[in-house]
Coordinates of C-alpha atoms in Angstrom, one line a residue:
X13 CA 39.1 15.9 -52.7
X14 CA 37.5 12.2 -52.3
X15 CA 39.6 11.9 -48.8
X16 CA 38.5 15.7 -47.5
X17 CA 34.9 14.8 -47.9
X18 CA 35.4 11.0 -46.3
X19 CA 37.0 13.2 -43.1
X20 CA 34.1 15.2 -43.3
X21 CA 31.3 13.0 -43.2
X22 CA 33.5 10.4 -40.9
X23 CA 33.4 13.7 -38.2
X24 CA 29.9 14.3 -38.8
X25 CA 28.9 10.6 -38.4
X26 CA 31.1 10.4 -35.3
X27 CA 29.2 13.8 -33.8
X28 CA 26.1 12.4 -34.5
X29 CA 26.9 8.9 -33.3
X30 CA 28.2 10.7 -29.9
X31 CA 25.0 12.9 -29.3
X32 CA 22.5 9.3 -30.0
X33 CA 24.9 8.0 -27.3
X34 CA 24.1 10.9 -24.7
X35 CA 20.7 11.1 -25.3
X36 CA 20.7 6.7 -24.6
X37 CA 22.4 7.3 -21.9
X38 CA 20.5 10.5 -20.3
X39 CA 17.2 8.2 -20.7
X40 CA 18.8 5.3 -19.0
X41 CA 19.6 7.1 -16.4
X42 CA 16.8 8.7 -16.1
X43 CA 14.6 5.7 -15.8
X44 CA 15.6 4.1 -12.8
X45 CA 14.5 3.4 -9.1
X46 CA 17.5 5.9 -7.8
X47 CA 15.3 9.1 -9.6
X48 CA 11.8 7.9 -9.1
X49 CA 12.3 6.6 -5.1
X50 CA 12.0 10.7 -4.2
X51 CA 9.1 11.3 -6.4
X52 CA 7.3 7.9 -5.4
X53 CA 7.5 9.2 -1.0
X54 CA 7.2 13.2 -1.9
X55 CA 3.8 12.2 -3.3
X56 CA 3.0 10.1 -0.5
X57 CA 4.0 13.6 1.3
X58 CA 1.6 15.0 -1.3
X59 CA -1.3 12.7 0.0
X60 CA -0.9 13.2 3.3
X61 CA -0.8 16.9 3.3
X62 CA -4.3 16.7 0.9
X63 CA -5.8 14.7 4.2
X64 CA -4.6 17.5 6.3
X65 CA -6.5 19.6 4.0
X66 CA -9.8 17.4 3.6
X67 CA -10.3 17.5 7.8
X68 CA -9.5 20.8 8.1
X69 CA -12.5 21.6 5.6
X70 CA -14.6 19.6 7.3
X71 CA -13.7 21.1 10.6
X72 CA -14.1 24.6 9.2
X73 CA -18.0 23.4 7.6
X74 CA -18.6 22.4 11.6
X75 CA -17.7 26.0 12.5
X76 CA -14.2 24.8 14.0
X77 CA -11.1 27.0 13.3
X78 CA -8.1 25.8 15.7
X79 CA -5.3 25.8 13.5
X80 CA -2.8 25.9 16.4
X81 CA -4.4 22.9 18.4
X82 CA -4.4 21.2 15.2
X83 CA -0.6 21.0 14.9
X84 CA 0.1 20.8 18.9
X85 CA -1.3 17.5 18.7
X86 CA 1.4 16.4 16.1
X87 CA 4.3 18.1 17.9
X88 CA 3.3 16.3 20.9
X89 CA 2.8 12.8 19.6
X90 CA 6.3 13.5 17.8
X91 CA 7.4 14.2 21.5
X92 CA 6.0 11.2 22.7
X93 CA 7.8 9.3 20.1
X94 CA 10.8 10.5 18.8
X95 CA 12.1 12.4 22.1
X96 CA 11.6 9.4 24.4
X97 CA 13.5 7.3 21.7
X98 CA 16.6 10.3 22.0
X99 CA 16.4 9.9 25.6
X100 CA 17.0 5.9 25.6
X101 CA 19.7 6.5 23.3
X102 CA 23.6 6.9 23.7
X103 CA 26.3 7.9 22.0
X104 CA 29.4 6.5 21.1
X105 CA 31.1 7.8 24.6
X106 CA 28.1 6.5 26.5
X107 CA 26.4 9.8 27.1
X108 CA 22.4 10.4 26.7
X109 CA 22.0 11.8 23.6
X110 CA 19.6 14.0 24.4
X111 CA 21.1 15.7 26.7
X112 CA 24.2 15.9 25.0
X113 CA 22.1 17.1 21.8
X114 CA 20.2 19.8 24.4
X115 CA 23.9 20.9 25.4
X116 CA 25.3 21.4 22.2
X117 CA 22.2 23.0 19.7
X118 CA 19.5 23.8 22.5
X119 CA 19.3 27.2 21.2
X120 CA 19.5 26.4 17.5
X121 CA 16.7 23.7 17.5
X122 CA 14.5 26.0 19.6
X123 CA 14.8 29.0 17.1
X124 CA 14.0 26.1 14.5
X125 CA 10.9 25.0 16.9
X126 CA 9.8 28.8 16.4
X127 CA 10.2 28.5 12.7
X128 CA 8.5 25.6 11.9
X129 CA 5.0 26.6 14.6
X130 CA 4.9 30.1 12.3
X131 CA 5.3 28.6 9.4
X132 CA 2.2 26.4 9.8
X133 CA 0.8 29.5 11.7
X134 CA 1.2 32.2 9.0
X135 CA -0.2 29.9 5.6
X136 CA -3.1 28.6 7.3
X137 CA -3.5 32.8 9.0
X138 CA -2.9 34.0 5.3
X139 CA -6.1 32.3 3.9
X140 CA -8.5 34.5 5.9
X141 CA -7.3 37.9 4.5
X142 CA -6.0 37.2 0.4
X143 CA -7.6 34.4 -2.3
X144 CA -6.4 30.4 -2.6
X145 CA -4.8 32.0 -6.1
X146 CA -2.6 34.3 -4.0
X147 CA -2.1 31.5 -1.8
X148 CA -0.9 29.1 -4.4
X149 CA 1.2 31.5 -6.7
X150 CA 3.1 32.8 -3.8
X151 CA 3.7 29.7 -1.8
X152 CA 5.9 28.9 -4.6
X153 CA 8.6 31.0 -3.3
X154 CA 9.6 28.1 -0.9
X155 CA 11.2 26.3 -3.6
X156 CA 13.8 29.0 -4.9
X157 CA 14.3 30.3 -0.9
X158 CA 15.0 26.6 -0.9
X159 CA 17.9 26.3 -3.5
X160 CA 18.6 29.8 -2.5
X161 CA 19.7 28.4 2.0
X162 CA 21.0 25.3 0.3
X163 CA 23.2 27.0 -2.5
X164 CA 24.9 28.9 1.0
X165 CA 24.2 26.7 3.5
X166 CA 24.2 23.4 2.3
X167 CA 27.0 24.0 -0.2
X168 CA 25.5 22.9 -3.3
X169 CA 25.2 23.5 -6.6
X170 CA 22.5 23.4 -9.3
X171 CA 23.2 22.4 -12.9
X172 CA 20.6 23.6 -16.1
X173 CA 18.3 20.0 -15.7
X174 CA 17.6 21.7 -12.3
X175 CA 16.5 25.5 -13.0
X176 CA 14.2 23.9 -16.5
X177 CA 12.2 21.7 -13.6
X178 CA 11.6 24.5 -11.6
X179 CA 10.6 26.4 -14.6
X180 CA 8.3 23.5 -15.8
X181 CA 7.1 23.3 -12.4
X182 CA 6.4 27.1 -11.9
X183 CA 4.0 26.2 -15.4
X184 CA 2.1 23.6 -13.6
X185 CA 1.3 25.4 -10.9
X186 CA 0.0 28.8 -13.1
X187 CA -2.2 26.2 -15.2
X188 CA -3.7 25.2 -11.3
X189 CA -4.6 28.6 -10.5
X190 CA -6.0 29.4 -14.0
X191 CA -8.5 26.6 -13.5
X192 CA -9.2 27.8 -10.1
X193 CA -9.8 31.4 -11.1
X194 CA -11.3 29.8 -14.4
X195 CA -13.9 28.1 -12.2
X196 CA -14.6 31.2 -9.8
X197 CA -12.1 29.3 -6.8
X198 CA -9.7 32.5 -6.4
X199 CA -11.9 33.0 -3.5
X200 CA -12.1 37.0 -2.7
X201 CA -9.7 39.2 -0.1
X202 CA -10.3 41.1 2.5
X203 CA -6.7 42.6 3.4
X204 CA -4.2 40.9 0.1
X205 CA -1.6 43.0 0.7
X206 CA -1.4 41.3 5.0
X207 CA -2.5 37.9 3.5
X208 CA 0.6 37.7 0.5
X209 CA 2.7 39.3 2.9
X210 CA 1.8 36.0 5.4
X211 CA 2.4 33.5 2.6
X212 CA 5.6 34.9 1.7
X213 CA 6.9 34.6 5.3
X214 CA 5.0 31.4 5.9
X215 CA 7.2 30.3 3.0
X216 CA 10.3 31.4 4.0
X217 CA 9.9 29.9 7.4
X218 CA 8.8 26.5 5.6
X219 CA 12.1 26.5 3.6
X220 CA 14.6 27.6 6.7
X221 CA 13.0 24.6 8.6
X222 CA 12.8 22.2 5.3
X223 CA 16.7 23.1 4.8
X224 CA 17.5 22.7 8.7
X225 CA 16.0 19.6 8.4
X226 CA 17.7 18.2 5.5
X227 CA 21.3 19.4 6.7
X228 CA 20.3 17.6 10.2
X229 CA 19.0 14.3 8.6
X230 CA 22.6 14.3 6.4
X231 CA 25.2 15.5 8.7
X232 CA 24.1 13.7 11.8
X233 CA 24.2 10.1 12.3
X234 CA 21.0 10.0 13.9
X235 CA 19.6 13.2 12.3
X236 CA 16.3 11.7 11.3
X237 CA 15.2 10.7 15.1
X238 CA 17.3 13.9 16.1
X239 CA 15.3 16.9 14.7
X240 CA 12.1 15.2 15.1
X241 CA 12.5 14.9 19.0
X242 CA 13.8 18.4 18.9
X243 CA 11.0 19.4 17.3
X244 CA 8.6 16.8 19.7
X245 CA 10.2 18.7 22.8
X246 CA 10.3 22.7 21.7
X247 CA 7.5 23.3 19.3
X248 CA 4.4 22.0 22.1
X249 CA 6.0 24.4 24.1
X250 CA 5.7 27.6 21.2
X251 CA 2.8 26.2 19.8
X252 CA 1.2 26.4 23.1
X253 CA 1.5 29.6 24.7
X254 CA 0.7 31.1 20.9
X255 CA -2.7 28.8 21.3
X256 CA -3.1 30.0 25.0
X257 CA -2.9 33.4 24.0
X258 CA -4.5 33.6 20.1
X259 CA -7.1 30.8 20.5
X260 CA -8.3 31.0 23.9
X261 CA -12.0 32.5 23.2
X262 CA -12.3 29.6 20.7
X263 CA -11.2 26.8 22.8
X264 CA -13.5 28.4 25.6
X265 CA -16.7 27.7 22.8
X266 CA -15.3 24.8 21.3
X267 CA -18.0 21.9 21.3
X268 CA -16.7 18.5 21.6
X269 CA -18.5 15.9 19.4
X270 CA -17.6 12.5 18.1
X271 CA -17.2 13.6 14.5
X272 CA -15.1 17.2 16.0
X273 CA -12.5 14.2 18.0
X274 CA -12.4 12.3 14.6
X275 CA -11.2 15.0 12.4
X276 CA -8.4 16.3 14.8
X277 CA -7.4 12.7 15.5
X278 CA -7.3 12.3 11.8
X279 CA -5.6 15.7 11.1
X280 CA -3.0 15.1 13.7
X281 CA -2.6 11.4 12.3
X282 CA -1.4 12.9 8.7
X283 CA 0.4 15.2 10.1
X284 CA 2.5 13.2 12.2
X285 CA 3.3 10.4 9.6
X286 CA 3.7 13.6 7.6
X287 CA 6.6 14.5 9.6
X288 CA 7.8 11.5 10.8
X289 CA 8.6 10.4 6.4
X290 CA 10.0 13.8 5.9
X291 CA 13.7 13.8 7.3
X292 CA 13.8 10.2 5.5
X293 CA 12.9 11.6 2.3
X294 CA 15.4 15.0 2.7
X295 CA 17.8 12.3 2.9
X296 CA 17.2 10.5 -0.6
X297 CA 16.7 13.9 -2.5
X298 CA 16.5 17.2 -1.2
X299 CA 14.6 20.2 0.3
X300 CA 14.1 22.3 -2.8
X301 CA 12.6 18.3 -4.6
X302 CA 10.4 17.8 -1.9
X303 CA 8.9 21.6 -2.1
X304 CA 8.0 20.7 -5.6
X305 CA 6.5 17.2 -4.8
X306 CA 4.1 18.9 -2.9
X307 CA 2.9 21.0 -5.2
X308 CA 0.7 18.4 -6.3
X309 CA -0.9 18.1 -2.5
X310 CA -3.0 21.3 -3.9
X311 CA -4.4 18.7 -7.0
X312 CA -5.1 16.3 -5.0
X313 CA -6.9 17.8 -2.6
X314 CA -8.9 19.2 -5.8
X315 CA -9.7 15.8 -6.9
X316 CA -10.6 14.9 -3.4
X317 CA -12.6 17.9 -3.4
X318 CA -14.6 16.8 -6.9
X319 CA -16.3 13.6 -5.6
X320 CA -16.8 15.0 -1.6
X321 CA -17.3 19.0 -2.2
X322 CA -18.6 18.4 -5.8
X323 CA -16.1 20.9 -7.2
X324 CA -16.4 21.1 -10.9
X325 CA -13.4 19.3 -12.7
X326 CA -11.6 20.7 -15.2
X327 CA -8.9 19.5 -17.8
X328 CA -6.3 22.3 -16.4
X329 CA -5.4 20.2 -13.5
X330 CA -5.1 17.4 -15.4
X331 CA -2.8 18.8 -17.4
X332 CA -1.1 20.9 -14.0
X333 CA -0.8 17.4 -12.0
X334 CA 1.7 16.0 -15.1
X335 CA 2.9 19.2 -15.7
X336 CA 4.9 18.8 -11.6
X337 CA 5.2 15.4 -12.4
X338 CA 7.4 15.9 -15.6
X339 CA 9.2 19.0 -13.8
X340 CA 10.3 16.4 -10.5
X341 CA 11.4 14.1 -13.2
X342 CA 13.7 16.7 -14.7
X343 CA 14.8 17.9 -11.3
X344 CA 15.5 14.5 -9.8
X345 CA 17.2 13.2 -12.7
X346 CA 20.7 14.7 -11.4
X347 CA 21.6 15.3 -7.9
X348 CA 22.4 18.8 -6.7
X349 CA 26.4 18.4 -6.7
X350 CA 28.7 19.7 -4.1
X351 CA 30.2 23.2 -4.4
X352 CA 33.9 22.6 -4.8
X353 CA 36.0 25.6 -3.0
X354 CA 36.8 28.0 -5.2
X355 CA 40.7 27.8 -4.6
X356 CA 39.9 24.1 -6.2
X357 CA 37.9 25.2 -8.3
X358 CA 39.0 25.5 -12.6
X359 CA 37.8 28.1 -15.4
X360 CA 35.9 25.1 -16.6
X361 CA 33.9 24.2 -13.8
X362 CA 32.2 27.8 -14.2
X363 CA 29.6 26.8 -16.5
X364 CA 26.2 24.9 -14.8
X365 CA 26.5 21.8 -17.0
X366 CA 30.3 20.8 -16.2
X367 CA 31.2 18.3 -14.1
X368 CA 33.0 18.3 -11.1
X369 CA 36.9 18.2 -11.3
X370 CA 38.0 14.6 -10.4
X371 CA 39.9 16.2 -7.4
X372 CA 36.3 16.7 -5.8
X373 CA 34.3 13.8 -7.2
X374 CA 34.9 12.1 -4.3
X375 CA 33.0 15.0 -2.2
X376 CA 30.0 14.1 -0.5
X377 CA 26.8 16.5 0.4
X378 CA 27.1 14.5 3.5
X379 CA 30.0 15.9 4.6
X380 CA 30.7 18.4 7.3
X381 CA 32.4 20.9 5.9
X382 CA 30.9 23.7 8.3
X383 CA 27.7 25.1 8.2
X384 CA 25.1 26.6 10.9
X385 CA 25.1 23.7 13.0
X386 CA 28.6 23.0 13.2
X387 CA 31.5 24.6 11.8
X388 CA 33.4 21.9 10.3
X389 CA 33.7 19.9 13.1
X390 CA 33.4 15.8 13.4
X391 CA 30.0 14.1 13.3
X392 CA 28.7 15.6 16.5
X393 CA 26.8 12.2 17.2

């Protein structure tokens, strides 16, 4: 009887033993530089979208509303930059890259140019017809439409730690519109059902383009320099006969003063480095953890907004700003892992917390294994 119970507690102490030695090891590897490098640049991405935000007020208290010259100024200093950098560069058969780029994906990259001008187009458009709460609850529908391209496109999968930060994060953000509607912010709508209807497309257009942009920045050697001068040589083009044609009778009474010049300068500024960090940072995480890094652009600009636009603080976005932070910790703490094929694929590899089967540890999200910009051929550049 004496031996049954030692064989007892010695399989007890041994379970117990092996959970203390998971949870030790889940901390330790959650605490390091690999998890919080992502969350460290998506709220620098955070920051620079709440500057965005701060001009545009001011340009909208000087009776300025020029969304679409606003954002023509960054896709043409990202032409400037990153397209005459593609044009000086060669591949490894000598050819421009550019061209050779413009030969291949001309087509794709200016259906992405179209994506990425509406998505800018249709949030900003949305705020004139439905409330900042609408705004903010339904913007949240980039993230899953995120996880949702990469899942098919991108190949991945997403294990349990993944869906409870999303979860945590979806919590942060309701605690941020309760404050707002709380403090009388929901702002009031004239046409919700045309403004949700806008941030629902706005968003999906924002996570197509966030995806392409991660898959491009992966896949292709020079991906980062690529999309950006793709973007630099299509979008001015889109973005300016939508301006020619939607903002003409305000460009026509637009007054030109030295604090007007200052606050597009400054807009366009963000925006650019905006765009320039964000292929860099696809590349150390991914689209879906960058969607919900910037959900704490929307605090910051709050805070911003409490020492210059004397909004009244309150402890809910307190509370919402480490509510995201906890849920990108979660998220980040395990990369999304690659979707083995299914003929490779065991009974056991069903469940969201199991492990890859050795036979694919070795696969990479980095690798081409076809998707919508190339169907599993070699590194293009």
């Amino acid at each position: 009887m004496s031996e049954e119970l030692d064989v007892v507690t010695l399989a007890v102490y041994e379970q117990n033993n092996s959970l203390v030695l998971k949870i030790k090891r889940f901390f330790k590897n959650l605490f390091t530089w690999t998890t919080f490098k992502p969350i460290l640049f998506g709220q620098i991405l955070s920051l620079l979208i709440c500057g965005m935000a701060t001009t545009s007020e001011f340009l909208q208290q000087n009776q300025v509303s020029v969304p679409l010259m606003q954002s023509l100024l960054n896709y043409v200093m990202l032409g400037v930059v990153y397209t005459t950098m593609l044009a000086f560069r060669k591949d490894e058969h000598g050819n421009n890259l550019l061209l050779e780029t413009l030969k291949k994906h001309w087509w794709k990259y200016g259906l992405l140019a179209v994506v990425d001008v509406e998505a800018n187009f249709m949030v900003i458009l949305a705020y004139q017809y439905t409330s900042l709460t609408s705004v903010q609850l339904l913007d949240i529908f980039v993230i899953p439409a995120a996880m949702f391209l990469s899942f098919f496109f991108l190949k991945v999968r997403y294990v349990v730690l993944h869906y409870i930060g999303l979860i945590i994060a979806i919590i942060g953000v309701v605690c941020m519109v309760v404050a707002d509607v709380l403090l009388g912010k929901g702002g009031t709508s004239s046409n919700a059902v045309l403004g949700d209807f806008l941030v629902l497309g706005g968003a999906t257009c924002y996570a197509i383009s966030n995806v392409a942009m991660e898959f491009v920045s992966k896949q292709h050697q020079g991906g980062t320099i690529e999309i950006l001068a793709m973007y630099g040589l299509f979008c001015p083009i889109v973005c300016g006969v939508q301006m020619a044609i939607l903002e003409r009778q305000a460009l026509s009474a637009f007054v030109w003063t030295d604090l007007v010049v200052c606050l597009l300068l400054g807009f366009g500024a963000c925006m650019f480095v905006f765009y320039s960090l964000m292929p860099y940072v696809m590349r150390i995480s991914s689209a879906t953890a960058v969607n919900i890094s910037l959900l704490t652009s929307d605090l910051f600009s709050l805070f911003v907004g409490i020492f210059v636009f004397k909004y009244e603080p309150s402890p809910l976005y307190l509370v919402s700003f480490v509510t995201i932070c906890t849920a990108l910790v979660v998220y980040n703490s395990r990369p999304p892992l690659p979707r083995a094929p299914p003929s490779t694929r065991s009974s056991r590899s069903n469940s969201l917390t199991s492990d890859p089967q050795p036979c694919n540890e070795d696969i990479s999200l980095h690798q081409d294994n076809g998707t919508w910009f190339s169907k599993g051929k070699t590194n293009p550049n």
